Amino acid sequence: MRRRSGIKPSTTAQDITWLGIILKTAVAAWRMPVDLNEFESAKLLLRSKGLITRPASRDRRPTLEEIEQLRAYFQRSQKIRPSAIIPMEDIMDFAIASSRRQEEITRLTWDDLDEVAMTCWVRDAKHPRQKWGNHKRFKLTHEAMAIIQRQPRAKSEPRIFPYAAKSIGTRFRAATAAKGIEDLRFHDLRHEATSRLFEAGYEIVEVQQFTLHESWDVLKRYTYLRPEKLQLR
């Protein structure tokens, strides 16, 4: 049924994962007679037939031309309705300069910012197993710090970027559609940010201080460097 509806095998795999969690809970918490071996055998069969797969790694990076197209679009929107529009140009540039996800950007607070050390805390950072309470401090680039410092600061608002993450995503999708930019997601800006750090000469252990990736192995897939950026020694 999921396959006929057009859902990708990677999405179906997530369904199976959640079913597994439910079944394991049923055995442990409710003493229900579930044969987990049958479930694992079914997963093996589904995987062998290609009905469930791991999600493909994206290597999409915005081109400089695409970034300028989006910047022009956001600048024009800001001029039309300066008081009602999210400052998407700053948010896009901050995502590229900081490697933060859109939800993380909207959770950053002034109290968590250390302008001297050029660091900030991100609350409830994404983690494969820990959804809440995973607070981490990350390093800010000079560009990211400059973007933060020019944000208006209100006494009644603790957040640096006091906007809804979903609204940011909606505005970004509207911009890419208006400019005819295909297959570009807001999360790809994090990929761009991470790759730029590698191109600037930072090592994996240093890049991790900016991006907060949990695994170095995961971080390696962001090292798709542009040949023209490499400096000959």
mmCIF file of C-alpha atoms in Angstrom:
data_model
loop_
_atom_site.group_PDB
_atom_site.id
_atom_site.type_symbol
_atom_site.label_atom_id
_atom_site.label_comp_id
_atom_site.label_asym_id
_atom_site.label_seq_id
_atom_site.Cartn_x
_atom_site.Cartn_y
_atom_site.Cartn_z
ATOM 1 C CA MET A 1 0.000 0.000 0.000
ATOM 2 C CA ARG A 2 2.796 2.425 0.885
ATOM 3 C CA ARG A 3 4.653 1.590 -2.318
ATOM 4 C CA ARG A 4 1.562 2.146 -4.481
ATOM 5 C CA SER A 5 0.990 5.543 -2.858
ATOM 6 C CA GLY A 6 4.361 6.683 -4.175
ATOM 7 C CA ILE A 7 6.227 6.649 -0.866
ATOM 8 C CA LYS A 8 9.965 6.014 -1.202
ATOM 9 C CA PRO A 9 11.521 2.878 0.345
ATOM 10 C CA SER A 10 13.514 5.069 2.747
ATOM 11 C CA THR A 11 10.280 6.531 4.141
ATOM 12 C CA THR A 12 8.724 3.074 4.426
ATOM 13 C CA ALA A 13 11.807 2.030 6.378
ATOM 14 C CA GLN A 14 10.953 4.702 8.961
ATOM 15 C CA ASP A 15 7.452 3.206 9.253
ATOM 16 C CA ILE A 16 8.986 -0.196 9.929
ATOM 17 C CA THR A 17 11.319 1.278 12.544
ATOM 18 C CA TRP A 18 8.393 2.785 14.460
ATOM 19 C CA LEU A 19 6.459 -0.494 14.215
ATOM 20 C CA GLY A 20 9.476 -2.224 15.716
ATOM 21 C CA ILE A 21 9.537 0.208 18.633
ATOM 22 C CA ILE A 22 5.854 -0.426 19.293
ATOM 23 C CA LEU A 23 6.267 -4.203 19.170
ATOM 24 C CA LYS A 24 9.296 -4.161 21.495
ATOM 25 C CA THR A 25 7.373 -1.972 23.937
ATOM 26 C CA ALA A 26 4.445 -4.395 23.742
ATOM 27 C CA VAL A 27 6.722 -7.261 24.787
ATOM 28 C CA ALA A 28 8.598 -5.414 27.540
ATOM 29 C CA ALA A 29 5.857 -3.256 29.058
ATOM 30 C CA TRP A 30 2.629 -5.070 28.339
ATOM 31 C CA ARG A 31 3.826 -8.708 28.248
ATOM 32 C CA MET A 32 2.149 -9.264 24.894
ATOM 33 C CA PRO A 33 3.079 -12.499 23.039
ATOM 34 C CA VAL A 34 4.973 -10.938 20.123
ATOM 35 C CA ASP A 35 7.599 -12.975 18.259
ATOM 36 C CA LEU A 36 10.267 -10.358 17.548
ATOM 37 C CA ASN A 37 12.260 -12.892 15.523
ATOM 38 C CA GLU A 38 9.466 -12.937 12.955
ATOM 39 C CA PHE A 39 9.557 -9.169 12.781
ATOM 40 C CA GLU A 40 13.338 -9.144 12.218
ATOM 41 C CA SER A 41 13.000 -11.828 9.522
ATOM 42 C CA ALA A 42 10.364 -9.716 7.787
ATOM 43 C CA LYS A 43 12.735 -6.721 7.853
ATOM 44 C CA LEU A 44 15.473 -8.782 6.208
ATOM 45 C CA LEU A 45 13.080 -9.853 3.451
ATOM 46 C CA LEU A 46 11.823 -6.309 2.884
ATOM 47 C CA ARG A 47 15.385 -5.047 2.650
ATOM 48 C CA SER A 48 16.464 -7.825 0.253
ATOM 49 C CA LYS A 49 13.589 -6.927 -2.083
ATOM 50 C CA GLY A 50 14.411 -3.224 -1.950
ATOM 51 C CA LEU A 51 11.096 -2.375 -0.307
ATOM 52 C CA ILE A 52 12.901 -0.611 2.546
ATOM 53 C CA THR A 53 16.254 1.139 2.183
ATOM 54 C CA ARG A 54 18.436 3.644 3.966
ATOM 55 C CA PRO A 55 17.867 7.247 2.872
ATOM 56 C CA ALA A 56 20.230 8.375 0.141
ATOM 57 C CA SER A 57 22.882 10.887 1.168
ATOM 58 C CA ARG A 58 22.334 14.293 -0.400
ATOM 59 C CA ASP A 59 25.264 16.174 -1.881
ATOM 60 C CA ARG A 60 23.261 19.173 -3.120
ATOM 61 C CA ARG A 61 24.982 22.486 -2.613
ATOM 62 C CA PRO A 62 23.603 25.822 -3.791
ATOM 63 C CA THR A 63 25.661 27.499 -6.469
ATOM 64 C CA LEU A 64 26.870 31.048 -5.962
ATOM 65 C CA GLU A 65 24.426 32.141 -8.670
ATOM 66 C CA GLU A 66 21.516 30.477 -6.844
ATOM 67 C CA ILE A 67 22.471 32.162 -3.580
ATOM 68 C CA GLU A 68 22.542 35.557 -5.291
ATOM 69 C CA GLN A 69 19.154 34.867 -6.903
ATOM 70 C CA LEU A 70 17.654 34.052 -3.525
ATOM 71 C CA ARG A 71 19.302 37.070 -1.921
ATOM 72 C CA ALA A 72 17.804 39.366 -4.589
ATOM 73 C CA TYR A 73 14.380 37.800 -4.056
ATOM 74 C CA PHE A 74 14.534 38.292 -0.283
ATOM 75 C CA GLN A 75 15.800 41.866 -0.620
ATOM 76 C CA ARG A 76 12.892 42.732 -2.910
ATOM 77 C CA SER A 77 10.374 41.135 -0.529
ATOM 78 C CA GLN A 78 11.840 43.060 2.398
ATOM 79 C CA LYS A 79 11.446 46.376 0.562
ATOM 80 C CA ILE A 80 7.800 45.674 -0.245
ATOM 81 C CA ARG A 81 6.798 44.793 3.349
ATOM 82 C CA PRO A 82 9.699 45.660 5.686
ATOM 83 C CA SER A 83 7.692 45.307 8.904
ATOM 84 C CA ALA A 84 5.935 42.021 8.154
ATOM 85 C CA ILE A 85 8.583 39.911 6.441
ATOM 86 C CA ILE A 86 11.017 37.562 8.135
ATOM 87 C CA PRO A 87 14.594 38.785 7.423
ATOM 88 C CA MET A 88 15.235 35.796 5.189
ATOM 89 C CA GLU A 89 18.431 37.187 3.696
ATOM 90 C CA ASP A 90 20.060 37.334 7.130
ATOM 91 C CA ILE A 91 18.656 33.932 8.094
ATOM 92 C CA MET A 92 19.915 32.319 4.876
ATOM 93 C CA ASP A 93 23.341 33.910 5.300
ATOM 94 C CA PHE A 94 23.419 32.885 8.966
ATOM 95 C CA ALA A 95 22.586 29.276 8.069
ATOM 96 C CA ILE A 96 25.490 29.234 5.618
ATOM 97 C CA ALA A 97 27.829 30.946 8.090
ATOM 98 C CA SER A 98 26.858 28.890 11.150
ATOM 99 C CA SER A 99 25.705 25.489 9.770
ATOM 100 C CA ARG A 100 22.659 25.611 12.059
ATOM 101 C CA ARG A 101 19.378 23.914 11.150
ATOM 102 C CA GLN A 102 16.302 26.130 10.746
ATOM 103 C CA GLU A 103 14.743 24.881 14.004
ATOM 104 C CA GLU A 104 18.012 25.503 15.863
ATOM 105 C CA ILE A 105 18.294 29.041 14.497
ATOM 106 C CA THR A 106 14.929 29.965 15.994
ATOM 107 C CA ARG A 107 15.943 28.602 19.427
ATOM 108 C CA LEU A 108 19.155 30.617 19.863
ATOM 109 C CA THR A 109 18.921 33.158 22.695
ATOM 110 C CA TRP A 110 20.852 36.278 23.638
ATOM 111 C CA ASP A 111 21.615 34.857 27.102
ATOM 112 C CA ASP A 112 23.321 31.843 25.536
ATOM 113 C CA LEU A 113 25.579 34.005 23.367
ATOM 114 C CA ASP A 114 29.196 34.649 24.417
ATOM 115 C CA GLU A 115 30.447 37.436 22.166
ATOM 116 C CA VAL A 116 33.971 37.343 23.609
ATOM 117 C CA ALA A 117 34.494 33.606 23.077
ATOM 118 C CA MET A 118 32.371 33.735 19.897
ATOM 119 C CA THR A 119 30.282 30.781 20.993
ATOM 120 C CA CYS A 120 26.594 30.129 21.562
ATOM 121 C CA TRP A 121 24.528 27.338 23.072
ATOM 122 C CA VAL A 122 21.957 25.515 20.995
ATOM 123 C CA ARG A 123 19.210 24.005 23.113
ATOM 124 C CA ASP A 124 17.805 20.561 22.328
ATOM 125 C CA ALA A 125 20.246 19.996 19.474
ATOM 126 C CA LYS A 126 19.301 17.199 17.114
ATOM 127 C CA HIS A 127 20.520 13.807 18.294
ATOM 128 C CA PRO A 128 19.784 10.323 16.893
ATOM 129 C CA ARG A 129 18.636 9.019 20.280
ATOM 130 C CA GLN A 130 18.156 12.022 22.572
ATOM 131 C CA LYS A 131 15.372 14.419 21.569
ATOM 132 C CA TRP A 132 15.303 16.758 24.575
ATOM 133 C CA GLY A 133 17.970 18.167 26.872
ATOM 134 C CA ASN A 134 20.833 17.822 24.400
ATOM 135 C CA HIS A 135 22.292 21.302 24.932
ATOM 136 C CA LYS A 136 25.567 22.025 23.163
ATOM 137 C CA ARG A 137 27.869 24.979 22.693
ATOM 138 C CA PHE A 138 29.159 25.702 19.194
ATOM 139 C CA LYS A 139 31.749 28.016 17.707
ATOM 140 C CA LEU A 140 30.632 30.982 15.605
ATOM 141 C CA THR A 141 32.416 32.248 12.528
ATOM 142 C CA HIS A 142 33.099 35.977 12.255
ATOM 143 C CA GLU A 143 30.387 36.252 9.606
ATOM 144 C CA ALA A 144 27.831 34.477 11.793
ATOM 145 C CA MET A 145 28.666 36.763 14.718
ATOM 146 C CA ALA A 146 28.284 39.868 12.556
ATOM 147 C CA ILE A 147 24.815 38.717 11.443
ATOM 148 C CA ILE A 148 23.774 38.148 15.069
ATOM 149 C CA GLN A 149 25.033 41.544 16.189
ATOM 150 C CA ARG A 150 22.894 43.400 13.657
ATOM 151 C CA GLN A 151 19.655 41.744 14.775
ATOM 152 C CA PRO A 152 17.241 44.003 16.687
ATOM 153 C CA ARG A 153 17.051 43.182 20.375
ATOM 154 C CA ALA A 154 13.770 43.462 22.268
ATOM 155 C CA LYS A 155 13.513 43.277 26.067
ATOM 156 C CA SER A 156 10.492 40.977 25.950
ATOM 157 C CA GLU A 157 12.041 38.556 23.427
ATOM 158 C CA PRO A 158 14.924 36.297 24.530
ATOM 159 C CA ARG A 159 15.494 34.775 21.085
ATOM 160 C CA ILE A 160 17.964 36.174 18.568
ATOM 161 C CA PHE A 161 15.814 35.119 15.605
ATOM 162 C CA PRO A 162 12.238 35.209 17.005
ATOM 163 C CA TYR A 163 10.472 33.518 14.126
ATOM 164 C CA ALA A 164 8.692 30.230 13.468
ATOM 165 C CA ALA A 165 10.863 27.546 11.886
ATOM 166 C CA LYS A 166 7.994 26.423 9.652
ATOM 167 C CA SER A 167 7.532 29.963 8.364
ATOM 168 C CA ILE A 168 11.208 30.113 7.447
ATOM 169 C CA GLY A 169 10.849 26.862 5.513
ATOM 170 C CA THR A 170 7.737 28.144 3.751
ATOM 171 C CA ARG A 171 9.463 31.379 2.731
ATOM 172 C CA PHE A 172 12.509 29.506 1.488
ATOM 173 C CA ARG A 173 10.429 27.134 -0.630
ATOM 174 C CA ALA A 174 8.493 30.074 -2.064
ATOM 175 C CA ALA A 175 11.760 31.764 -3.031
ATOM 176 C CA THR A 176 13.231 28.712 -4.749
ATOM 177 C CA ALA A 177 9.982 28.185 -6.641
ATOM 178 C CA ALA A 178 9.815 31.832 -7.715
ATOM 179 C CA LYS A 179 13.396 31.771 -8.992
ATOM 180 C CA GLY A 180 13.047 28.357 -10.651
ATOM 181 C CA ILE A 181 15.694 26.733 -8.447
ATOM 182 C CA GLU A 182 15.095 22.986 -8.385
ATOM 183 C CA ASP A 183 15.763 20.472 -5.608
ATOM 184 C CA LEU A 184 17.202 22.918 -3.082
ATOM 185 C CA ARG A 185 16.171 22.618 0.556
ATOM 186 C CA PHE A 186 16.946 24.852 3.505
ATOM 187 C CA HIS A 187 18.883 21.984 5.073
ATOM 188 C CA ASP A 188 21.236 22.053 2.068
ATOM 189 C CA LEU A 189 22.543 25.354 3.447
ATOM 190 C CA ARG A 190 23.965 23.355 6.372
ATOM 191 C CA HIS A 191 25.744 21.161 3.843
ATOM 192 C CA GLU A 192 27.100 24.273 2.139
ATOM 193 C CA ALA A 193 28.278 25.700 5.464
ATOM 194 C CA THR A 194 30.041 22.491 6.457
ATOM 195 C CA SER A 195 31.764 22.120 3.096
ATOM 196 C CA ARG A 196 32.936 25.746 3.213
ATOM 197 C CA LEU A 197 34.600 25.086 6.563
ATOM 198 C CA PHE A 198 36.553 22.219 5.029
ATOM 199 C CA GLU A 199 37.450 24.379 2.039
ATOM 200 C CA ALA A 200 38.742 27.021 4.442
ATOM 201 C CA GLY A 201 41.246 24.475 5.729
ATOM 202 C CA TYR A 202 39.664 23.302 8.978
ATOM 203 C CA GLU A 203 40.180 19.687 10.038
ATOM 204 C CA ILE A 204 37.306 17.353 10.931
ATOM 205 C CA VAL A 205 37.780 17.808 14.679
ATOM 206 C CA GLU A 206 37.658 21.599 14.192
ATOM 207 C CA VAL A 207 34.666 21.560 11.860
ATOM 208 C CA GLN A 208 32.771 19.548 14.456
ATOM 209 C CA GLN A 209 33.081 22.470 16.902
ATOM 210 C CA PHE A 210 31.044 24.565 14.468
ATOM 211 C CA THR A 211 28.561 21.985 13.151
ATOM 212 C CA LEU A 212 28.116 19.746 16.245
ATOM 213 C CA HIS A 213 27.854 16.571 14.165
ATOM 214 C CA GLU A 214 27.723 13.584 16.497
ATOM 215 C CA SER A 215 29.895 11.346 14.327
ATOM 216 C CA TRP A 216 33.060 12.021 12.349
ATOM 217 C CA ASP A 217 31.935 9.351 9.878
ATOM 218 C CA VAL A 218 28.737 11.288 9.232
ATOM 219 C CA LEU A 219 30.750 14.476 8.865
ATOM 220 C CA LYS A 220 32.910 12.957 6.140
ATOM 221 C CA ARG A 221 30.044 12.944 3.672
ATOM 222 C CA TYR A 222 29.977 16.737 3.758
ATOM 223 C CA THR A 223 33.483 17.025 2.376
ATOM 224 C CA TYR A 224 32.470 17.361 -1.279
ATOM 225 C CA LEU A 225 34.920 20.100 -2.078
ATOM 226 C CA ARG A 226 34.790 22.248 -5.164
ATOM 227 C CA PRO A 227 38.062 21.739 -7.119
ATOM 228 C CA GLU A 228 38.428 25.460 -7.761
ATOM 229 C CA LYS A 229 38.494 26.100 -3.997
ATOM 230 C CA LEU A 230 41.501 23.872 -3.326
ATOM 231 C CA GLN A 231 44.763 25.690 -2.755
ATOM 232 C CA LEU A 232 47.884 24.139 -4.309
ATOM 233 C CA ARG A 233 50.795 23.663 -1.935
#
